Short mmCIF file of C-alpha atoms in Angstrom, two decimals:
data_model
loop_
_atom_site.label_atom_id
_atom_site.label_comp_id
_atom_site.label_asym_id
_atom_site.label_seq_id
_atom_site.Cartn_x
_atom_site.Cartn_y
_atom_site.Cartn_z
CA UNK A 1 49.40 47.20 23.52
CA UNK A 2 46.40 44.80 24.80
CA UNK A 3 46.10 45.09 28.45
CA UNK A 4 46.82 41.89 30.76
CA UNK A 5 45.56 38.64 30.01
CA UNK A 6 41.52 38.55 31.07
CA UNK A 7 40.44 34.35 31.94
CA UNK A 8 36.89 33.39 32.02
CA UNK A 9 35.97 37.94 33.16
CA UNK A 10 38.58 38.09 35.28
CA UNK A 11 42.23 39.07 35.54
CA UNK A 12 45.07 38.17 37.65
CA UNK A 13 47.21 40.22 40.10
CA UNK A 14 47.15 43.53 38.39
CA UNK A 15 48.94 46.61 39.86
CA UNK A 16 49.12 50.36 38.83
CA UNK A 17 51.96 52.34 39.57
CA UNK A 18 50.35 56.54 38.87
CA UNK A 19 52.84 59.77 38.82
CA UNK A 20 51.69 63.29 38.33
CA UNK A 21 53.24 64.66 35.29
CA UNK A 22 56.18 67.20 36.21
CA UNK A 23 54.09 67.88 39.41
CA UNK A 24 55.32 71.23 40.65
CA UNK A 25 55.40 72.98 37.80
CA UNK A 26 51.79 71.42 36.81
CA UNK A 27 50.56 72.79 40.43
CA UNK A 28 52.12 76.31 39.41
CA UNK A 29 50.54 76.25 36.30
CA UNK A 30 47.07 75.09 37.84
CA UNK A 31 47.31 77.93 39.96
CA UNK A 32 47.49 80.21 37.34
CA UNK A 33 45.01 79.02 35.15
CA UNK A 34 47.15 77.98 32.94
CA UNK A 35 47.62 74.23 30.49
CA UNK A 36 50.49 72.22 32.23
CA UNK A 37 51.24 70.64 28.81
CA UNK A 38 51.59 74.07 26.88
CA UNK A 39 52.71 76.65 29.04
CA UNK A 40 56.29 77.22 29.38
CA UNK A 41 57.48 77.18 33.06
CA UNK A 42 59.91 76.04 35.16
CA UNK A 43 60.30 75.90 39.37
CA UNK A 44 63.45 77.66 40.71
CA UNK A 45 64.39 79.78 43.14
CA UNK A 46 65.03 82.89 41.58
CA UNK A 47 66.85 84.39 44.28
CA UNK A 48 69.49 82.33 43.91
CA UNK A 49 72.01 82.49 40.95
CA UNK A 50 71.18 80.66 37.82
CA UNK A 51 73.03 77.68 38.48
CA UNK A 52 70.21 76.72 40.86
CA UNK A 53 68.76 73.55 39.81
CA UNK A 54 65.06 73.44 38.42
CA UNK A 55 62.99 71.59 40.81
CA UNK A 56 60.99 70.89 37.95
CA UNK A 57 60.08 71.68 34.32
CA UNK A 58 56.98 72.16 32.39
CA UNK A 59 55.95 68.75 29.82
CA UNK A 60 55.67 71.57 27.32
CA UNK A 61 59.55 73.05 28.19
CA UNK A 62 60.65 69.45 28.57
CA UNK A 63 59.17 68.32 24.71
CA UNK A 64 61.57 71.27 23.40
CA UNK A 65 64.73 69.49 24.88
CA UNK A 66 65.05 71.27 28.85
CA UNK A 67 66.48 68.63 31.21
CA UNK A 68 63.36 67.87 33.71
CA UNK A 69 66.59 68.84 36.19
CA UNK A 70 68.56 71.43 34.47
CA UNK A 71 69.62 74.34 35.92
CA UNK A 72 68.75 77.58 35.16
CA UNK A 73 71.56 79.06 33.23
CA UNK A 74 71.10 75.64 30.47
CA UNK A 75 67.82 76.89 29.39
CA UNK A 76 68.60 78.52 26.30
CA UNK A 77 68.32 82.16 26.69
CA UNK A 78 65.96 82.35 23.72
CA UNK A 79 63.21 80.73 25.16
CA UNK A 80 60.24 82.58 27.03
CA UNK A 81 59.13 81.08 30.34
CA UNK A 82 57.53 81.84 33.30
CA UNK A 83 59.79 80.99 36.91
CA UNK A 84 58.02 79.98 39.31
CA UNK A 85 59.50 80.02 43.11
CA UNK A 86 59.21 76.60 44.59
CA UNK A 87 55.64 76.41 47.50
CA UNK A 88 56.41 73.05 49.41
CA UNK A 89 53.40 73.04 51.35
CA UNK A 90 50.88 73.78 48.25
CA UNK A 91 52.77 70.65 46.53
CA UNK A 92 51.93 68.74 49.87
CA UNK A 93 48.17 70.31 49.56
CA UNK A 94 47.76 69.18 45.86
CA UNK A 95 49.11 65.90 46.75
CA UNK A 96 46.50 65.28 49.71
CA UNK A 97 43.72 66.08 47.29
CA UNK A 98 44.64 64.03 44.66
CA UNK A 99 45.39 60.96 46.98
CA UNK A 100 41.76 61.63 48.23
CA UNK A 101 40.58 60.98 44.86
CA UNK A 102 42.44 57.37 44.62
CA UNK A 103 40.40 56.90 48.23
CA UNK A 104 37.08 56.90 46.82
CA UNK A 105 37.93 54.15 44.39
CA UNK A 106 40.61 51.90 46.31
CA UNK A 107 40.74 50.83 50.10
CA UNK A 108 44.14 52.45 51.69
CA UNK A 109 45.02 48.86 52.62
CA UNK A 110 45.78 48.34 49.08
CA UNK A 111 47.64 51.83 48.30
CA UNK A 112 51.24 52.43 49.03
CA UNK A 113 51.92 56.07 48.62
CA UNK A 114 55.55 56.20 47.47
CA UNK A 115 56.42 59.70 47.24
CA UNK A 116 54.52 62.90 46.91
CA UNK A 117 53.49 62.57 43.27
CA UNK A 118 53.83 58.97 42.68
CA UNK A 119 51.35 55.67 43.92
CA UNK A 120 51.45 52.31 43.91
CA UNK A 121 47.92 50.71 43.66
CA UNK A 122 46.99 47.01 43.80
CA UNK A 123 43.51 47.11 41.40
CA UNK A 124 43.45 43.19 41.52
CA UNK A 125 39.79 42.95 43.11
CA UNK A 126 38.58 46.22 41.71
CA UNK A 127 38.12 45.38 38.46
CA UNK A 128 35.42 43.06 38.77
CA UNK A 129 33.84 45.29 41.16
CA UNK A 130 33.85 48.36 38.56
CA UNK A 131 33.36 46.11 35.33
CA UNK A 132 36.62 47.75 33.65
CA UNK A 133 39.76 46.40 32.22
CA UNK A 134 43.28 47.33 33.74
CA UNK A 135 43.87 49.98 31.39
CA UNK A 136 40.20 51.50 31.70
CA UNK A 137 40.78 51.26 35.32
CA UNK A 138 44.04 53.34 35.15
CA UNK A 139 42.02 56.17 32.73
CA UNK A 140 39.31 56.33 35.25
CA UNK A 141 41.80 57.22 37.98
CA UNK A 142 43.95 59.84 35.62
CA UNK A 143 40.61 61.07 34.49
CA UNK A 144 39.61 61.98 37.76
CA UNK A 145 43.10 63.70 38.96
CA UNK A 146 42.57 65.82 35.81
CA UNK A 147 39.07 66.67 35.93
CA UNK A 148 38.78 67.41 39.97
CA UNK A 149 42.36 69.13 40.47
CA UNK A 150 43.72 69.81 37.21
CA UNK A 151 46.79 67.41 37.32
CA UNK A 152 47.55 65.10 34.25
CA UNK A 153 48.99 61.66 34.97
CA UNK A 154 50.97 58.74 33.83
CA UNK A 155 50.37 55.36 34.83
CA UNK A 156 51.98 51.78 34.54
CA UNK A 157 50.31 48.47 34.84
CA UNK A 158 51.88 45.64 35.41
CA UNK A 159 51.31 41.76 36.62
CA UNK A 160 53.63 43.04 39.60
CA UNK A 161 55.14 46.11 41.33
CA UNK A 162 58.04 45.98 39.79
CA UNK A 163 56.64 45.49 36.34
CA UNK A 164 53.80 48.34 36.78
CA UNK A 165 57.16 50.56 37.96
CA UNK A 166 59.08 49.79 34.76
CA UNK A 167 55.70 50.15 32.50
CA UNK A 168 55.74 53.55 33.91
CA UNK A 169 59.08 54.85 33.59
CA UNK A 170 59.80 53.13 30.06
CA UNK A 171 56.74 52.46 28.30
CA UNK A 172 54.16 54.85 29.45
CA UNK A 173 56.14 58.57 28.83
CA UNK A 174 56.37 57.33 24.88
CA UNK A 175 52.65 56.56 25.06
CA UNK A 176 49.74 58.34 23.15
CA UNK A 177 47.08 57.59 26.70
CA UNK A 178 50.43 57.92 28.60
CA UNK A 179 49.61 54.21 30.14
CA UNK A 180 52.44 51.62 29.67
CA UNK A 181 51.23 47.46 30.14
CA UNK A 182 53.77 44.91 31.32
CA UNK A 183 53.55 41.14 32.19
CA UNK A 184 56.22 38.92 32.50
CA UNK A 185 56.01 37.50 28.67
CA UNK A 186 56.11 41.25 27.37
CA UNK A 187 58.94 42.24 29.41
CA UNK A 188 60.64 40.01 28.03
CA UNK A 189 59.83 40.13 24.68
CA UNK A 190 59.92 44.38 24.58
CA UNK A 191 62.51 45.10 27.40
CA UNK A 192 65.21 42.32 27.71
CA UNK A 193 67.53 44.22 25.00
CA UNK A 194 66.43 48.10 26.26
CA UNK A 195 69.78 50.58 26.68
CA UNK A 196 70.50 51.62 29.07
CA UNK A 197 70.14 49.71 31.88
CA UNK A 198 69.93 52.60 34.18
CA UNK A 199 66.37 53.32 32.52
CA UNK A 200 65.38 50.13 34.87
CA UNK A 201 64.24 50.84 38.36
CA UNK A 202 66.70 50.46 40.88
CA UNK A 203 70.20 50.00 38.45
CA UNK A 204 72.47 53.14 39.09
CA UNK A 205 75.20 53.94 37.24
CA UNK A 206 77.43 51.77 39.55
CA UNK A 207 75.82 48.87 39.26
CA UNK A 208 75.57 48.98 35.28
CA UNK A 209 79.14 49.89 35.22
CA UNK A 210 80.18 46.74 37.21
CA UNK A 211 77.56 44.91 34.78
CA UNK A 212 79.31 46.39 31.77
CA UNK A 213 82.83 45.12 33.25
CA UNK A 214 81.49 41.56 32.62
CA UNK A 215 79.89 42.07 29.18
CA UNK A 216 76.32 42.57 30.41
CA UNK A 217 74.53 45.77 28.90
CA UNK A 218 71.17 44.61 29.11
CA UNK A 219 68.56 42.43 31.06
CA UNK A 220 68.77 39.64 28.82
CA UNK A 221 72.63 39.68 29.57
CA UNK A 222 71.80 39.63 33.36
CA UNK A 223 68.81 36.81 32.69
CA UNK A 224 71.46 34.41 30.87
CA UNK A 225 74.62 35.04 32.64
CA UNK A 226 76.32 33.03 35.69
CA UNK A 227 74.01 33.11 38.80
CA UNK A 228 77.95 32.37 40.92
CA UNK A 229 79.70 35.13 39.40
CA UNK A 230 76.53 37.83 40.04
CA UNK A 231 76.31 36.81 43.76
CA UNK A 232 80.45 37.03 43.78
CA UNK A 233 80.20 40.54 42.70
CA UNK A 234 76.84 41.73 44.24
CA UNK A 235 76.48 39.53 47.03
CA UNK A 236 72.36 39.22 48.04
CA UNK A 237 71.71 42.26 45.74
CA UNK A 238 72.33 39.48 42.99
CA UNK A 239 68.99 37.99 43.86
CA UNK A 240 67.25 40.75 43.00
CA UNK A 241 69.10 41.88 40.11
CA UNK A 242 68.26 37.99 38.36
CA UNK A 243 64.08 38.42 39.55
CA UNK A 244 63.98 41.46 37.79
CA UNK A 245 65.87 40.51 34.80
CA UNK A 246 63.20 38.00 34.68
CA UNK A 247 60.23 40.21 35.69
CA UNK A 248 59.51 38.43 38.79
CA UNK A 249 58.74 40.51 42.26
CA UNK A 250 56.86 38.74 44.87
CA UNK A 251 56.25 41.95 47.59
CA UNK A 252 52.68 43.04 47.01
CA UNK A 253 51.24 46.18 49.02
CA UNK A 254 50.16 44.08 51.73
CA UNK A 255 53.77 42.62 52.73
CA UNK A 256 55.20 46.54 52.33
CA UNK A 257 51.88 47.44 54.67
CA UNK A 258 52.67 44.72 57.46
CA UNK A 259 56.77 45.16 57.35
CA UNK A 260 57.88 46.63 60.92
CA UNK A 261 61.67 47.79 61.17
CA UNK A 262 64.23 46.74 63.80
CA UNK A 263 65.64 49.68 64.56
CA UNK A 264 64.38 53.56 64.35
CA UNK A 265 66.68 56.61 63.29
CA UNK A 266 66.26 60.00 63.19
CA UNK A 267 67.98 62.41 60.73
CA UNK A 268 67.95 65.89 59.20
CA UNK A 269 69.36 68.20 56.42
CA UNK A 270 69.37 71.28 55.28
CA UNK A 271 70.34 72.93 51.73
CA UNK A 272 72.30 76.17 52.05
CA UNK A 273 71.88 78.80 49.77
CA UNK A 274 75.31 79.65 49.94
CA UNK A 275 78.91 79.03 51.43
CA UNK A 276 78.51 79.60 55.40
CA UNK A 277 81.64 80.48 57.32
CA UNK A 278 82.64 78.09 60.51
CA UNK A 279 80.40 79.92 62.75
CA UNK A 280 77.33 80.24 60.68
CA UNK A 281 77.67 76.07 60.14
CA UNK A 282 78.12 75.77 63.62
CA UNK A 283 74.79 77.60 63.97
CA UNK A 284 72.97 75.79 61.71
CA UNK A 285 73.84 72.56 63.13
CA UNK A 286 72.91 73.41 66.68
CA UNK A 287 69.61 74.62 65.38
CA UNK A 288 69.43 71.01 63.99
CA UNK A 289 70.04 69.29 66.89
CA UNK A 290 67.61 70.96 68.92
CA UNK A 291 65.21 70.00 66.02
CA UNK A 292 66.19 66.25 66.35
CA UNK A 293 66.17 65.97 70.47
CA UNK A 294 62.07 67.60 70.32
CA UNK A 295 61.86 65.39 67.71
CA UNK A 296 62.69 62.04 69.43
CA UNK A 297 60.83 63.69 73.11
CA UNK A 298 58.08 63.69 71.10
CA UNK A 299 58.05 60.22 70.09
CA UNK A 300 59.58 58.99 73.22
CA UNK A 301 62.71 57.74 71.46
CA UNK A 302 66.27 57.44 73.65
CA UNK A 303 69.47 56.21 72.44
CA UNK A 304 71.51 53.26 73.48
CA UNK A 305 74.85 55.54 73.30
CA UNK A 306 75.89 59.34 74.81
CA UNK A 307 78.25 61.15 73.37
CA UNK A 308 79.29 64.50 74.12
CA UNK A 309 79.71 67.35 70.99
CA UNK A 310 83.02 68.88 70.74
CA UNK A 311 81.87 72.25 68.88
CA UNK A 312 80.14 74.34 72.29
CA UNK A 313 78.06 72.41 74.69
CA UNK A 314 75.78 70.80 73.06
CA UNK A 315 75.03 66.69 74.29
CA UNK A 316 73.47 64.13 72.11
CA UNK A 317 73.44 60.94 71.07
CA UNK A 318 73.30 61.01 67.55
CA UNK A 319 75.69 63.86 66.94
CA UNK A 320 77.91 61.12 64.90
CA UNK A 321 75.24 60.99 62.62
CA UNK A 322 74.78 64.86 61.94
CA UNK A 323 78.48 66.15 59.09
CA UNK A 324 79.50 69.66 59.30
#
C-alpha cells in the first residue's frame, strides 16, 4: 500500500507507532549470537513446572504455530528449542539503547514511550526535515534498531494514534517490510468488515460480546448503528467506541505529554511461584507494605485516610488496596 497522501512535498499529521518483534526472546537470541527470526527459543522459567507461561516466543517458533503466550507443556514435544530464563533488567537495558536510537532522530517532546518494547512517534515535521516519505521514515528507524542492537521491528503509520496502533497490530505483522499504512479513507475501506473485533485496540472480549448481543460484529456495524442505544449500553465509553469505528482520534503526543492526574496511587504485586500457606502470604504482604510506605517517604506522599491492619501490627493507609 502507497503511504499517506503527500500535497504540494508535504504530508499531514503522520504518526508511527514501532514494537520490537517478540522482544525478549530477540534480546536472548542477540545475546547469543544468534538470528531472532530463525532460531527456535522461547523465555520461561525453567524452574518452574511446565505449565509456566512463555514470557515470550521466538518469530521463528511462532511461524510454526506456538502461541506468542503458550505455556510450556503446549509446545509440542517434538520440537527443538532453546529456554531461555527470563533477565528483566537486560530487557530494560536493550530497551534504553534502542530508545536512544529514536533520540537522535526525533525530539522526546514528540515520543511517547508506551511500554518497554513499543513507541509512539509523531514524524509530522520530520519528514521534510529528512526528505523521506512516512514509510521511508519508519525503515530508517527499524533499520537502525537492527543494525546498532540487533532488534528487528514492526511499525504502523497512521494519520493518527489510533490509526498508526491498528496499522501495527493488523496490517503490519502480515506485511513483507513489516510496516502497515492507515488513514481514515483506508480504514475504512480495508478494516470496517475485519473479524474479530477484539483484533482492534482497546475492544476486549466483553465489550465485543455486548456488541455481538446487538448484532454488531464489526466496525462498520458500530459506524452505522444507533449512537442512543451505544451510549445506553456503554455510557461515555460509547464516544470512543463510534471515533474509532470511524478512524478518528484527536489526542496527539503533545496532549498525552501535558495531561497531569488528580489524584496519585501507589500499588504493588508480586507473582508466586507457588501456593504459600497463611503465614508465608502474611509475610509476603508485610514485605510489601514496607516496600509501599519507603516508597511514598520517598516521594513525600501521605494519605487522606488511616487505617489500622488486622493481620500483626502493621499501620497503613492503603492496606485496603493491598488482597491477600
Amino acid at each position: 500500500m502507497e503511504d499517506l497522501r503527500c500535497v504540494n512535498g508535504e504530508y499531514g499529521n503522520v504518526f508511527m507507532c514501532i514494537d520490537l518483534k517478540s522482544f525478549y526472546a530477540s534480546v536472548e537470541c542477540v545475546e547469543r549470537g544468534l538470528d531472532p527470526m530463525t532460531t527456535d527459543l522461547v523465555v520461561a522459567d525453567p524452574s518452574r513446572s511446565d505449565k509456566t507461561i512463555c514470557l515470550a516466543v521466538s518469530p521463528s517458533l511462532r511461524a510454526r504455530g506456538v502461541s506468542s503466550r503458550a505455556r510450556v507443556f503446549e509446545i509440542p514435544k517434538s520440537f527443538e528449542y532453546i529456554m531461555a530464563p527470563p533477565r528483566m533488567q537486560l530487557y530494560i537495558d536493550y530497551a534504553a539503547e534502542i530508545y536512544k536510537v529514536y533520540l537522535d532522530y526525533v525530539a522526546p517532546e514528540d515520543m511517547h514511550v508506551y511500554s518497554i518494547d513499543e513507541v509512539f512517534i509523531d514524524v509530522t515535521h520530520y519528514l521534510k526535515r529528512y526528505g523521506l516519505s512516512p514509510k521511508q521514515m519508519a525503515e530508517l528507524l527499524m533499520g537502525e534498531v537492527y543494525r546498532r542492537i540487533g532488534v528487528r521491528a514492526t511499525a504502523g503509520i497512521g494519520s493518527n494514534m489510533y490509526l498508526c496502533k491498528i496499522a501495527l497490530d493488523i496490517l503490519a505483522k502480515h506485511a513483507e517490510d513489516f510496516i502497515g499504512v492507515l488513514d481514515e479513507e483506508s480504514y475504512r475501506e480495508l478494516l470496517w468488515d475485519h473479524r474479530p473485533l477484539t483484533d482492534f485496540w482497546r475492544i476486549g472480549p466483553g465489550t465485543a460480546k455486548r456488541l455481538a448481543k446487538i448484532g454488531i460484529t464489526t466496525m462498520r456495524g458500530i459506524a452505522e448503528a444507533d449512537e442512543d442505544l451505544l451510549y445506553r449500553i456503554f455510557g461515555i465509553d460509547a464516544e470512543l467506541l463510534i471515533d474509532h469505528a470511524w478512524g478518528i482520534e484527536p489526542t496527539k503526543i503533545s496532549d498525552i505529554k501535558g495531561y497531569r492526574i488528580k489524584s496519585h496511587s501507589l500499588s504493588s504485586g508480586q507473582v508466586l511461584m507457588r501456593d504459600y500457606s497463611t503465614d508465608e502470604g502474611e509475610l509476603i504482604v508485610k514485605e510489601m507494605t514496607e516496600q509501599l510506605c519507603h516508597e511514598m517517604t520517598d516521594t513525600g506522599m501521605v494519605t487522606s485516610s488511616r487505617r489500622r491492619w488486622r493481620m500483626g501490627r502493621y499501620h497503613s493507609a492503603f492496606l485496603p488496596m493491598l488482597h491477600l
